[in-house]
Amino acid sequence: MWRDALLVAGKDLKIELRSKVGLGQVVPFALVVLLLFGLALGPGVGRGSVLFSAEPGLFWIAVLLATVLAVQRSFAVEAVDDASDGLRLSGLDPAGIFVGKAAAIGCQLLVLELVLALVSSLLYDRHLEGGLLLAGSCVVATVGLVSIGTVYGVVSLGARQRETLLPLLFFPMVAPVLLAATKAWDAALSGSPGHGLGWLDVLAVFAVAYLAIGTVAFGPLLEDA
Amino acid sequence: MSLVTTPVGLDSAPPPGAPAESGTSTSARPPAETGRSRSALVLRLVGAVALVGVVATVWLGLWVTPPDQFMGNLVRLLYLHPSIAWVMYVAYGVAFLSSLLYLWPRTRSLRWDKLAGASSEVGVVFTGLTLVTGSIWGRPTWGAWWTWDPLLTTTALLFVLYLGYLAVRRIPGDSEVRARRSAIAALIAFVDVPICYFSVLWWRSLHQAPSVDDPVNGKTYIHGSMAWTLLLSFVSFTLVYVWLLVHRYRLFGLAEREEGEGLALAIEERRAESQVPSR
């Protein structure tokens, strides 16, 4: 399974490196979202401003929006030229395909989160403190996000209305992840990482649950896509 | 529309006027038809009892029962709200179980898929009603139509999760494929149901914990006519659920049949067209 996962992840990342859709479109899109938040809630700067106190939430909303795009992109690649048939006939373990695709999206998201964290800290004037908790919650939350995103990505793969279906399915499911990740970030940034550890546990629970769901459900869903 | 009417023209059972009650004619019918008309009669009975029950609940709740010691007349909305929420949980529970039964290879049958679809559709309606009645109650009690209480938030999430599930059901495709896909989606959506149910116990916040019966201290906080009205409300709304569920289930079957017959009809027409020029 792990070898298959590596193969699929390698394939997806190679496609990304060659096409640069993630870097050229998804990252700029997320940056635009951060700017729009600034226009909607600004222009205050520094402690006490709306942007300052809302920074964790705005960061994670931007990440969620970008995740939908990344997942859509990952499955758009499979939809053209019947590539998904090739994937199905390849004899790879479906759980491996799931982990591979999720890992490839996860790698892209982590890069995106790094960029967004720096830019949002700059734009909203909030220093990145508690780096370990920030990084930890990013990794664990990303596992949860990409797991459930990949499951719904393959559900909407066969649907003609996939652009609209995926966000409808995805956002309600990741609401707990958004909540926990925002709280963990808030705790880290306000200098009390101890409060964030409980939320890190919540993130871990959802990450494990969604990973388990995906590993089991991906095979039959891919068959039907 | 009265609660006891059957969907006109779509019912596979004999039309509403058919003499299901005339004992003499049923003996002459084939057994399958007799069974069907009997089940239609039972269903109509369930509908009638549900209607009477709901009307009686409204009457008891608004006129007969006394105002509450603390909540005053606001308590009257509580004869509706908990029972509607209860039906919501039952509906999602049934959808979950039937999706599980569909996925289990030994019990795989499209009937479970239709049942899951019907039940979650009714569930979504009752979730909407739960949110609306809760909101109406919340305005005078908490001073706001909506608060970010865990129970309210998870219920709102349930609403959109199952709307998503219904959207998945609408993806066109082979019925077996659709059934499997929707069953998996139903299992995933159900994750939120226990979180929603236990949220009042896990996070003690604005929304009160179940106040009819306190399992921790073994006390009951509701007595007399109020208790009976609430019980009647639970029973009647459960019957409303059953009535809606069965009708929705049958509608699924009829839609399926219509699809099949429509296809056969279209093929027939094309065939007839192709034969015209040759003559």
CSV table of C-alpha atoms in Angstrom, one decimal, chain B:
chain,number,residue,atom,x,y,z
B,1,MET,CA,-53.9,19.1,1.7
B,2,SER,CA,-55.3,16.7,4.2
B,3,LEU,CA,-52.8,14.3,5.8
B,4,VAL,CA,-54.8,11.3,4.8
B,5,THR,CA,-54.8,11.7,1.1
B,6,THR,CA,-52.6,9.5,-1.0
B,7,PRO,CA,-50.5,11.0,-3.8
B,8,VAL,CA,-53.1,11.2,-6.6
B,9,GLY,CA,-52.3,9.3,-9.8
B,10,LEU,CA,-48.9,8.1,-8.4
B,11,ASP,CA,-50.1,5.5,-6.0
B,12,SER,CA,-49.4,1.9,-6.9
B,13,ALA,CA,-52.2,0.9,-4.6
B,14,PRO,CA,-55.8,1.2,-5.7
B,15,PRO,CA,-57.0,4.8,-5.9
B,16,PRO,CA,-58.4,6.3,-2.7
B,17,GLY,CA,-61.9,5.6,-3.7
B,18,ALA,CA,-61.3,1.9,-4.3
B,19,PRO,CA,-63.4,-0.2,-2.0
B,20,ALA,CA,-60.7,-1.6,0.2
B,21,GLU,CA,-63.1,-1.8,3.0
B,22,SER,CA,-65.7,-4.0,1.2
B,23,GLY,CA,-65.0,-7.4,2.4
B,24,THR,CA,-66.9,-9.2,-0.3
B,25,SER,CA,-65.0,-7.9,-3.3
B,26,THR,CA,-61.5,-8.5,-1.7
B,27,SER,CA,-61.9,-12.3,-1.7
B,28,ALA,CA,-62.2,-12.2,-5.5
B,29,ARG,CA,-59.0,-10.3,-6.0
B,30,PRO,CA,-55.5,-11.8,-6.4
B,31,PRO,CA,-53.7,-12.1,-3.1
B,32,ALA,CA,-51.0,-9.5,-3.9
B,33,GLU,CA,-53.6,-6.9,-4.6
B,34,THR,CA,-55.5,-7.6,-1.4
B,35,GLY,CA,-52.3,-7.2,0.5
B,36,ARG,CA,-51.5,-4.0,-1.2
B,37,SER,CA,-54.9,-2.5,-0.5
B,38,ARG,CA,-54.7,-3.6,3.1
B,39,SER,CA,-51.4,-1.9,3.5
B,40,ALA,CA,-52.9,1.2,1.9
B,41,LEU,CA,-55.7,1.1,4.5
B,42,VAL,CA,-53.2,0.7,7.3
B,43,LEU,CA,-51.2,3.6,6.0
B,44,ARG,CA,-54.3,5.8,5.7
B,45,LEU,CA,-55.2,4.8,9.3
B,46,VAL,CA,-51.7,5.8,10.4
B,47,GLY,CA,-52.2,9.2,8.7
B,48,ALA,CA,-55.5,9.7,10.3
B,49,VAL,CA,-54.3,8.9,13.8
B,50,ALA,CA,-51.2,11.1,13.2
B,51,LEU,CA,-53.5,14.0,12.2
B,52,VAL,CA,-55.8,13.5,15.1
B,53,GLY,CA,-52.8,13.3,17.4
B,54,VAL,CA,-51.2,16.5,16.2
B,55,VAL,CA,-54.5,18.4,16.4
B,56,ALA,CA,-55.0,17.0,19.9
B,57,THR,CA,-51.4,18.1,20.9
B,58,VAL,CA,-52.1,21.6,19.6
B,59,TRP,CA,-55.4,21.7,21.5
B,60,LEU,CA,-53.9,20.4,24.8
B,61,GLY,CA,-50.7,22.4,24.4
B,62,LEU,CA,-52.5,25.7,23.8
B,63,TRP,CA,-55.6,25.5,25.9
B,64,VAL,CA,-55.7,22.6,28.4
B,65,THR,CA,-52.3,22.6,30.0
B,66,PRO,CA,-51.3,25.2,32.5
B,67,PRO,CA,-48.5,27.7,32.0
B,68,ASP,CA,-45.1,26.7,33.4
B,69,GLN,CA,-43.8,27.9,36.7
B,70,PHE,CA,-40.7,29.5,35.2
B,71,MET,CA,-41.3,29.8,31.5
B,72,GLY,CA,-45.0,30.9,31.6
B,73,ASN,CA,-46.7,30.5,28.3
B,74,LEU,CA,-43.5,29.9,26.4
B,75,VAL,CA,-43.6,26.3,27.6
B,76,ARG,CA,-46.3,25.6,25.1
B,77,LEU,CA,-43.8,25.6,22.2
B,78,LEU,CA,-41.9,22.9,24.1
B,79,TYR,CA,-44.7,20.4,23.3
B,80,LEU,CA,-43.6,20.6,19.7
B,81,HIS,CA,-39.9,21.3,19.6
B,82,PRO,CA,-38.5,18.2,21.4
B,83,SER,CA,-40.7,15.8,19.5
B,84,ILE,CA,-39.8,17.3,16.2
B,85,ALA,CA,-36.1,17.0,17.2
B,86,TRP,CA,-36.7,13.4,18.2
B,87,VAL,CA,-38.2,12.6,14.8
B,88,MET,CA,-35.1,14.2,13.2
B,89,TYR,CA,-32.8,11.8,15.2
B,90,VAL,CA,-35.1,8.8,14.4
B,91,ALA,CA,-35.0,9.7,10.7
B,92,TYR,CA,-31.3,9.9,10.5
B,93,GLY,CA,-30.9,6.8,12.6
B,94,VAL,CA,-33.1,4.9,10.1
B,95,ALA,CA,-31.2,6.3,7.2
B,96,PHE,CA,-27.9,5.2,8.8
B,97,LEU,CA,-29.1,1.7,9.5
B,98,SER,CA,-30.6,1.2,6.1
B,99,SER,CA,-27.4,2.5,4.5
B,100,LEU,CA,-25.5,0.0,6.6
B,101,LEU,CA,-27.8,-2.8,5.5
B,102,TYR,CA,-27.4,-1.8,1.9
B,103,LEU,CA,-23.6,-1.9,2.2
B,104,TRP,CA,-23.7,-5.2,4.0
B,105,PRO,CA,-23.4,-7.8,1.1
B,106,ARG,CA,-25.9,-10.2,2.6
B,107,THR,CA,-28.7,-7.7,3.0
B,108,ARG,CA,-27.9,-5.7,-0.1
B,109,SER,CA,-31.1,-4.6,-1.8
B,110,LEU,CA,-32.2,-1.3,-3.4
B,111,ARG,CA,-35.1,-1.3,-1.0
B,112,TRP,CA,-32.7,-0.2,1.7
B,113,ASP,CA,-31.4,2.5,-0.5
B,114,LYS,CA,-34.8,3.9,-1.1
B,115,LEU,CA,-35.6,3.7,2.6
B,116,ALA,CA,-32.4,5.7,3.4
B,117,GLY,CA,-33.3,8.3,0.8
B,118,ALA,CA,-36.9,8.6,2.0
B,119,SER,CA,-35.9,8.8,5.7
B,120,SER,CA,-33.2,11.4,5.3
B,121,GLU,CA,-35.5,13.5,3.2
B,122,VAL,CA,-38.0,13.5,5.9
B,123,GLY,CA,-35.2,14.1,8.4
B,124,VAL,CA,-34.1,17.2,6.6
B,125,VAL,CA,-37.6,18.6,6.7
B,126,PHE,CA,-37.8,17.9,10.5
B,127,THR,CA,-34.3,19.4,11.0
B,128,GLY,CA,-35.6,22.6,9.4
B,129,LEU,CA,-38.6,22.5,11.6
B,130,THR,CA,-36.4,21.9,14.7
B,131,LEU,CA,-34.3,25.0,13.8
B,132,VAL,CA,-37.4,27.1,13.2
B,133,THR,CA,-39.2,26.1,16.3
B,134,GLY,CA,-36.1,26.4,18.4
B,135,SER,CA,-35.4,29.8,17.0
B,136,ILE,CA,-38.9,31.0,17.8
B,137,TRP,CA,-38.5,29.8,21.3
B,138,GLY,CA,-35.0,31.3,21.6
B,139,ARG,CA,-36.0,34.8,20.7
B,140,PRO,CA,-38.1,35.5,23.9
B,141,THR,CA,-36.1,33.2,26.1
B,142,TRP,CA,-32.5,34.0,25.2
B,143,GLY,CA,-33.2,37.3,23.5
B,144,ALA,CA,-31.8,36.2,20.1
B,145,TRP,CA,-33.1,34.2,17.1
B,146,TRP,CA,-29.8,32.4,16.9
B,147,THR,CA,-26.9,31.8,19.3
B,148,TRP,CA,-23.6,30.0,18.7
B,149,ASP,CA,-24.5,27.3,21.1
B,150,PRO,CA,-22.9,23.9,20.4
B,151,LEU,CA,-26.3,22.2,20.0
B,152,LEU,CA,-27.6,24.8,17.6
B,153,THR,CA,-24.5,24.9,15.6
B,154,THR,CA,-24.3,21.1,15.2
B,155,THR,CA,-28.0,21.0,14.3
B,156,ALA,CA,-27.4,23.6,11.6
B,157,LEU,CA,-24.5,21.5,10.4
B,158,LEU,CA,-26.7,18.4,10.3
B,159,PHE,CA,-29.1,20.3,8.1
B,160,VAL,CA,-26.4,21.2,5.5
B,161,LEU,CA,-24.7,17.8,5.8
B,162,TYR,CA,-27.9,16.0,4.8
B,163,LEU,CA,-28.7,18.5,2.1
B,164,GLY,CA,-25.3,17.5,0.7
B,165,TYR,CA,-26.3,13.9,1.0
B,166,LEU,CA,-29.5,14.5,-0.9
B,167,ALA,CA,-27.4,16.3,-3.6
B,168,VAL,CA,-25.2,13.2,-3.8
B,169,ARG,CA,-28.4,11.1,-4.3
B,170,ARG,CA,-29.3,13.3,-7.3
B,171,ILE,CA,-26.0,12.6,-9.2
B,172,PRO,CA,-27.3,10.7,-12.2
B,173,GLY,CA,-26.1,7.3,-12.9
B,174,ASP,CA,-26.8,3.6,-12.6
B,175,SER,CA,-29.0,2.8,-9.6
B,176,GLU,CA,-26.6,0.4,-8.0
B,177,VAL,CA,-23.7,2.8,-8.3
B,178,ARG,CA,-25.9,5.6,-7.0
B,179,ALA,CA,-27.1,3.5,-4.1
B,180,ARG,CA,-23.6,2.6,-3.0
B,181,ARG,CA,-22.3,6.1,-3.3
B,182,SER,CA,-25.2,7.5,-1.3
B,183,ALA,CA,-24.9,4.8,1.3
B,184,ILE,CA,-21.3,5.8,2.0
B,185,ALA,CA,-22.2,9.5,2.0
B,186,ALA,CA,-25.0,8.7,4.5
B,187,LEU,CA,-22.6,6.9,6.8
B,188,ILE,CA,-20.1,9.9,6.7
B,189,ALA,CA,-22.9,12.4,7.3
B,190,PHE,CA,-24.1,10.5,10.4
B,191,VAL,CA,-20.8,11.3,12.1
B,192,ASP,CA,-22.4,14.6,13.3
B,193,VAL,CA,-25.5,13.0,14.8
B,194,PRO,CA,-24.0,11.7,18.0
B,195,ILE,CA,-22.0,14.9,18.4
B,196,CYS,CA,-25.2,16.9,18.0
B,197,TYR,CA,-27.1,14.7,20.5
B,198,PHE,CA,-24.4,14.6,23.2
B,199,SER,CA,-23.4,18.3,22.7
B,200,VAL,CA,-25.7,19.4,25.5
B,201,LEU,CA,-24.1,17.0,27.9
B,202,TRP,CA,-20.5,17.5,26.8
B,203,TRP,CA,-20.6,21.3,26.7
B,204,ARG,CA,-23.0,22.6,29.3
B,205,SER,CA,-24.0,25.9,27.6
B,206,LEU,CA,-27.1,27.9,26.8
B,207,HIS,CA,-29.4,25.1,25.5
B,208,GLN,CA,-30.7,23.2,28.4
B,209,ALA,CA,-30.0,19.5,28.9
B,210,PRO,CA,-32.9,17.0,28.5
B,211,SER,CA,-35.3,18.3,31.1
B,212,VAL,CA,-38.1,15.8,31.0
B,213,ASP,CA,-36.1,13.1,32.5
B,214,ASP,CA,-32.8,13.4,34.3
B,215,PRO,CA,-31.0,10.1,33.9
B,216,VAL,CA,-28.1,11.1,36.2
B,217,ASN,CA,-30.3,11.8,39.2
B,218,GLY,CA,-33.2,9.5,38.3
B,219,LYS,CA,-35.7,12.3,38.5
B,220,THR,CA,-38.6,13.3,36.3
B,221,TYR,CA,-39.3,17.0,36.0
B,222,ILE,CA,-42.6,17.0,34.2
B,223,HIS,CA,-46.0,15.9,35.6
B,224,GLY,CA,-49.7,15.6,35.0
B,225,SER,CA,-51.3,17.0,31.8
B,226,MET,CA,-48.0,18.5,30.7
B,227,ALA,CA,-46.4,15.1,30.7
B,228,TRP,CA,-49.3,13.5,28.8
B,229,THR,CA,-49.3,16.2,26.2
B,230,LEU,CA,-45.6,15.9,25.6
B,231,LEU,CA,-46.0,12.1,25.3
B,232,LEU,CA,-48.9,12.5,22.9
B,233,SER,CA,-46.8,14.9,20.9
B,234,PHE,CA,-43.9,12.4,20.7
B,235,VAL,CA,-46.2,9.6,19.5
B,236,SER,CA,-48.1,11.8,17.0
B,237,PHE,CA,-45.0,13.2,15.4
B,238,THR,CA,-43.5,9.7,15.2
B,239,LEU,CA,-46.6,8.6,13.3
B,240,VAL,CA,-46.4,11.6,11.0
B,241,TYR,CA,-42.8,10.5,10.3
B,242,VAL,CA,-43.9,7.0,9.5
B,243,TRP,CA,-46.7,8.2,7.3
B,244,LEU,CA,-44.3,10.5,5.3
B,245,LEU,CA,-41.6,7.9,5.2
B,246,VAL,CA,-43.9,5.2,3.6
B,247,HIS,CA,-45.3,7.7,1.1
B,248,ARG,CA,-41.9,8.9,0.1
B,249,TYR,CA,-40.6,5.4,-0.2
B,250,ARG,CA,-43.5,4.5,-2.5
B,251,LEU,CA,-42.9,7.6,-4.5
B,252,PHE,CA,-39.3,6.4,-5.1
B,253,GLY,CA,-40.6,3.1,-6.3
B,254,LEU,CA,-43.1,4.7,-8.6
B,255,ALA,CA,-40.6,7.1,-10.0
B,256,GLU,CA,-38.4,4.2,-10.8
B,257,ARG,CA,-41.2,2.4,-12.5
B,258,GLU,CA,-42.1,5.5,-14.4
B,259,GLU,CA,-38.5,5.8,-15.6
B,260,GLY,CA,-38.6,2.1,-16.8
B,261,GLU,CA,-41.9,2.4,-18.4
B,262,GLY,CA,-41.0,5.7,-20.0
B,263,LEU,CA,-38.0,4.2,-21.6
B,264,ALA,CA,-40.0,1.2,-22.9
B,265,LEU,CA,-42.6,3.7,-24.3
B,266,ALA,CA,-39.9,5.8,-26.0
B,267,ILE,CA,-38.4,2.7,-27.6
B,268,GLU,CA,-41.8,1.7,-28.8
B,269,GLU,CA,-42.4,5.1,-30.3
B,270,ARG,CA,-39.0,5.1,-32.1
B,271,ARG,CA,-39.8,1.7,-33.5
B,272,ALA,CA,-43.2,2.8,-34.7
B,273,GLU,CA,-41.6,5.8,-36.4
B,274,SER,CA,-39.0,3.7,-38.2
B,275,GLN,CA,-41.8,1.4,-39.5
B,276,VAL,CA,-43.8,4.2,-41.1
B,277,PRO,CA,-41.7,5.1,-44.1
B,278,SER,CA,-41.3,1.4,-45.1
B,279,ARG,CA,-45.0,1.0,-45.7
